[in-house]
Coordinates of C-alpha atoms in Angstrom, one line a residue:
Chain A
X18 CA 161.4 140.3 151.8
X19 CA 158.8 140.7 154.2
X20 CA 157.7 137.7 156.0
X21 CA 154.3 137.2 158.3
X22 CA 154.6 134.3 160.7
X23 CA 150.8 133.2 162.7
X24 CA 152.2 131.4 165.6
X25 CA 148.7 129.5 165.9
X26 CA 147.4 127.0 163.2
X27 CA 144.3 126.8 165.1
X28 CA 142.2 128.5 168.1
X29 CA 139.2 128.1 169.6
X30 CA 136.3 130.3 171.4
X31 CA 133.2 129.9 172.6
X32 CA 130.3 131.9 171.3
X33 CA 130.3 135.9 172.8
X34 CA 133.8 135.3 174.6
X35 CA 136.4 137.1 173.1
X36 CA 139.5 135.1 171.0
X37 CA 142.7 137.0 170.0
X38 CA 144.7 136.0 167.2
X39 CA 148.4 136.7 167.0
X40 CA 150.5 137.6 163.8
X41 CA 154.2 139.1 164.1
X42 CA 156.2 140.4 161.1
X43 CA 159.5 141.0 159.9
X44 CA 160.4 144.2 157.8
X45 CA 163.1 146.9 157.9
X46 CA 160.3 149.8 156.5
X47 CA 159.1 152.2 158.8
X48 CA 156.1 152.9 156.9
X49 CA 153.7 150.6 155.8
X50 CA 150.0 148.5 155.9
X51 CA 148.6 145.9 158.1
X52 CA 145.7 143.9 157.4
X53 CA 143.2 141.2 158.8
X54 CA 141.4 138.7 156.3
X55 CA 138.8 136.4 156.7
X56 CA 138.5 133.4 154.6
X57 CA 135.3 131.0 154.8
X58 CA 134.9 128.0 153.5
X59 CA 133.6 129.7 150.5
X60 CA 137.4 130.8 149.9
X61 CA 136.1 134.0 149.5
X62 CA 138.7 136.8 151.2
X63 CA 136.8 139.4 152.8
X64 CA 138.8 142.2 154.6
X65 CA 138.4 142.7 158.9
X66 CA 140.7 145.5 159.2
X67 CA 143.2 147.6 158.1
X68 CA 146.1 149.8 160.2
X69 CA 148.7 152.0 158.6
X70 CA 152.1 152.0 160.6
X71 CA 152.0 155.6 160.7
X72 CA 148.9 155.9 162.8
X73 CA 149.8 155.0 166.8
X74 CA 145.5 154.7 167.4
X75 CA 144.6 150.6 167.2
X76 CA 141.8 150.6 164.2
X77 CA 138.8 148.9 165.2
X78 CA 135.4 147.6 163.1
X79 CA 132.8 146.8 165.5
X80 CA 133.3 143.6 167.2
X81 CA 137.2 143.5 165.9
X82 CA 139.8 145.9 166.9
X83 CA 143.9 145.2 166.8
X84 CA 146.4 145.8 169.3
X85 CA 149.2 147.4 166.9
X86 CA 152.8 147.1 168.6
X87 CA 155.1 148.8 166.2
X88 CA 158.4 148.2 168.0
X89 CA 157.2 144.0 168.7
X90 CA 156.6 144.0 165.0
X91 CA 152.8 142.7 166.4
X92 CA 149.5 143.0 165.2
X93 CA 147.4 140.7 166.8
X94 CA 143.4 140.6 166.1
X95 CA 140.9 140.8 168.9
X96 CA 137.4 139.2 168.2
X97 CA 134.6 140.3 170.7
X98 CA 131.5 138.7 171.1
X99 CA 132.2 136.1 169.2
X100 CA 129.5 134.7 166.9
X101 CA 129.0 131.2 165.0
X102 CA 129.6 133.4 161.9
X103 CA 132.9 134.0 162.7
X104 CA 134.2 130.8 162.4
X105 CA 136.7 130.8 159.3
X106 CA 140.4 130.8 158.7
X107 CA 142.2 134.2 159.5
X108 CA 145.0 135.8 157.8
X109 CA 147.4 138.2 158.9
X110 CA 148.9 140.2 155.9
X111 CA 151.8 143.2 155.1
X112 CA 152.0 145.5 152.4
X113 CA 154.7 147.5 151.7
X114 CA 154.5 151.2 150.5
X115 CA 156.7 150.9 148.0
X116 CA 155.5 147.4 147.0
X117 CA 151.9 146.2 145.6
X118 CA 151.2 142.3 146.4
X119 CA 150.0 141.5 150.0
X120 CA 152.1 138.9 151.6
X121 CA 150.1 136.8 153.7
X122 CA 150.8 134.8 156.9
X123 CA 150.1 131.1 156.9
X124 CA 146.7 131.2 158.7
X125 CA 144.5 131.0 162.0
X126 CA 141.4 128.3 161.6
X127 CA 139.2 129.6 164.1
X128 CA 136.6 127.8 165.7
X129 CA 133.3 129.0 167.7
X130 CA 131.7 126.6 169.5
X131 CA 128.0 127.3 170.6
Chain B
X1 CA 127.5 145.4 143.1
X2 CA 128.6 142.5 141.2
X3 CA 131.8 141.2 142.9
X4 CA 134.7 139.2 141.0
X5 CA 133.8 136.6 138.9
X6 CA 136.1 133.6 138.5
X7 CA 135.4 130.1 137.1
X8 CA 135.7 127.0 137.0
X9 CA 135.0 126.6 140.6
X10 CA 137.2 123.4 140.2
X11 CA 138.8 121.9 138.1
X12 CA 140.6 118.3 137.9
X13 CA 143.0 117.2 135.5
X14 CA 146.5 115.0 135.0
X15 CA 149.8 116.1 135.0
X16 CA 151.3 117.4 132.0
X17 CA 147.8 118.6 130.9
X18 CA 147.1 122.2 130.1
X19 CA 144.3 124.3 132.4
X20 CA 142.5 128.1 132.0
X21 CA 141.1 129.8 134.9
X22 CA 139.1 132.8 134.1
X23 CA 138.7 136.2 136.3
X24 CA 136.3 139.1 135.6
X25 CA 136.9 141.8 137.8
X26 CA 134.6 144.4 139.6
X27 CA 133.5 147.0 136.9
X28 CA 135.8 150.0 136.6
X29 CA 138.9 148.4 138.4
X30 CA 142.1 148.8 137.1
X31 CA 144.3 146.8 138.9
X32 CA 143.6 142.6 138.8
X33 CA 145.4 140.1 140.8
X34 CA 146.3 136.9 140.9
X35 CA 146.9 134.5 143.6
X36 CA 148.1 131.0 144.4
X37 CA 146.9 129.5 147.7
X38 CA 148.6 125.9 148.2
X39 CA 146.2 123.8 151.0
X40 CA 147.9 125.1 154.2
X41 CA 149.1 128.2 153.5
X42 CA 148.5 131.9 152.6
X43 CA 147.6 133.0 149.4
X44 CA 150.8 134.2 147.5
X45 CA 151.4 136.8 144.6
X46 CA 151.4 135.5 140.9
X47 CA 150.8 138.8 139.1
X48 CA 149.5 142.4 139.0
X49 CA 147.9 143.9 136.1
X50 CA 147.3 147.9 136.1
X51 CA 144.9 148.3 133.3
X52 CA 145.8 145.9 130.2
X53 CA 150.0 146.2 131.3
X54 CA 151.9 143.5 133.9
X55 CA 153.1 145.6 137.2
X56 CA 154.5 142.1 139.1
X57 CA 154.8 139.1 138.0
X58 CA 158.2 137.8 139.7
X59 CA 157.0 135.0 141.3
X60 CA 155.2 133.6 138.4
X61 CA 156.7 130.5 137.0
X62 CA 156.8 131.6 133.3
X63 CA 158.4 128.5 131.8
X64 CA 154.7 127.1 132.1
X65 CA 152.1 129.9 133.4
X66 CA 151.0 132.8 131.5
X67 CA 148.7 135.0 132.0
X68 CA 146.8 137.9 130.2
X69 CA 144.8 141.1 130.6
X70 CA 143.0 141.8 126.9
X71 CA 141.4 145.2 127.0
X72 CA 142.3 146.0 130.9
X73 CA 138.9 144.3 132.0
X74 CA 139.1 140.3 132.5
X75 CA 142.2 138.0 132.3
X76 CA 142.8 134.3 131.9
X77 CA 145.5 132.4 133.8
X78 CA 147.1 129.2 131.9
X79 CA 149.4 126.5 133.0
X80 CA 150.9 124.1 130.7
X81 CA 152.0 121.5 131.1
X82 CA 150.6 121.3 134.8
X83 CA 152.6 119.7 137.5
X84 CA 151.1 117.9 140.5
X85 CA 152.5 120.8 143.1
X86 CA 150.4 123.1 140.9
X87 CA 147.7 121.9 143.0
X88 CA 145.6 124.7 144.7
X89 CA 143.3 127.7 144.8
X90 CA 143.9 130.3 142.3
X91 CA 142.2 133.7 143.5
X92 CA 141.4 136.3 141.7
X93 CA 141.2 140.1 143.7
X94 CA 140.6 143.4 142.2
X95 CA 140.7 147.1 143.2
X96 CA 139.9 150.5 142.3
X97 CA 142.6 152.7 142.7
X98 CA 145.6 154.0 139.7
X99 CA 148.9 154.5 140.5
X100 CA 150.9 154.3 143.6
X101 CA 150.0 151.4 146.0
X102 CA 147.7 152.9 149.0
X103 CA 146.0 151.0 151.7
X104 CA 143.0 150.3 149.3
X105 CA 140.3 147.1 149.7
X106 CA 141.2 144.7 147.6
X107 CA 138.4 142.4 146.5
X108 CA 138.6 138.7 145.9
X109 CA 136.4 136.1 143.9
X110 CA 135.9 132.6 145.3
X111 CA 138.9 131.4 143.1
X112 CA 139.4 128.0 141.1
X113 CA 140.2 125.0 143.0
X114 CA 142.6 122.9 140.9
X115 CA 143.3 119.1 141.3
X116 CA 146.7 117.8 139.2
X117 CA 146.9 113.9 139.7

């Protein structure tokens, strides 16, 4: 099984820096999906980004953008200009071609501070 | 668009006691989710519906959850008789696409915080 391991229970920025989030995984598949989620205190998941393995370009959504490393088995989250808005906990999740469910890392609780 | 509906928002009850969550999913979404997210952790898998039929449900604990999909559109979750380390957030995600898993958006409701004590 497919495991997703945040090294950081909890990071802090200061509003427009930048903050990076890390998330490594563990799979044997050479193909497969990559996301960013953002939970606030709402519990409401809400989808940053997406990457597929297959594609070498980083994706990016405005202020967010990943640095993919397919050999490190890394996909870490970059937040720019980083707004009081963004403060929420962040998960890391894989999803297997072959499989359905996303399995989810155990979390980033990011805080902006004004 | 009206996103996915879940209630209660919480819920408290004792242990051994029976509890229903309800989900309504996004209009025209055939495949439902649910998840179990214990305080501290990442949400994890219960089951898939596609449509009204059960596509994963491995890591549900069947000797007291069910679940169920009437008419492919909204689904209740039950546990009975609940125990206290089914304490958590049970979200409910749905998504458009049929068939073979893709990179699709899943979208989540705001899920039922449950309290066993």
């Amino acid at each position: 099984a497919q495991t997703v391991t945040q090294s950081q229970p909890e990071m802090s920025v200061q509003e427009a820096e930048t903050v990076t989030l890390s998330c490594t995984y563990d799979t044997s598949e050479s193909d497969y999906y990559l996301f960013w989620y953002k939970q606030p205190p709402s519990r409401q998941m809400i989808l940053v980004i997406r990457q597929e393995a297959y594609k070498q370009q980083n994706a990016t959504e405005n202020r967010f953008s990943v640095n993919f490393q397919k050999a490190a088995k890394s996909f870490s989250l970059k937040i720019s200009d980083s707004q009081l808005g963004d403060a929420a906990m962040y998960f890391c999740a894989y999803r297997s071609l072959a499989g359905y469910a996303l399995n989810f890392g155990k979390g980033t609780s990011l805080l902006v501070t004004p | 668009e009206a996103g996915v509906a879940q209630s209660p928002r919480y819920k408290i009850i004792e242990k051994r006691q029976s509890v229903a969550f309800w989900c309504n999913p996004i209009s025209g979404h055939a495949t439902l989710y649910w998840y179990q997210q214990i305080l501290g952790q990442g949400p994890k898998l219960l089951i898939q519906f596609q449509n009204n039929g059960v596509v994963d449900d491995s890591q549900l604990p069947k000797d007291r959850f069910s679940a169920e999909r009437l008419k492919g559109v909204d689904s209740t979750l039950k546990i009975q008789p609940a125990k206290l380390e089914d304490s958590a957030v049970y979200l409910c995600a749905s998504s458009l696409v049929q068939g073979g898993p893709t990179n699709e958006k899943l979208f989540f409701g705001s899920g039922t915080q449950l309290s066993v004590l």
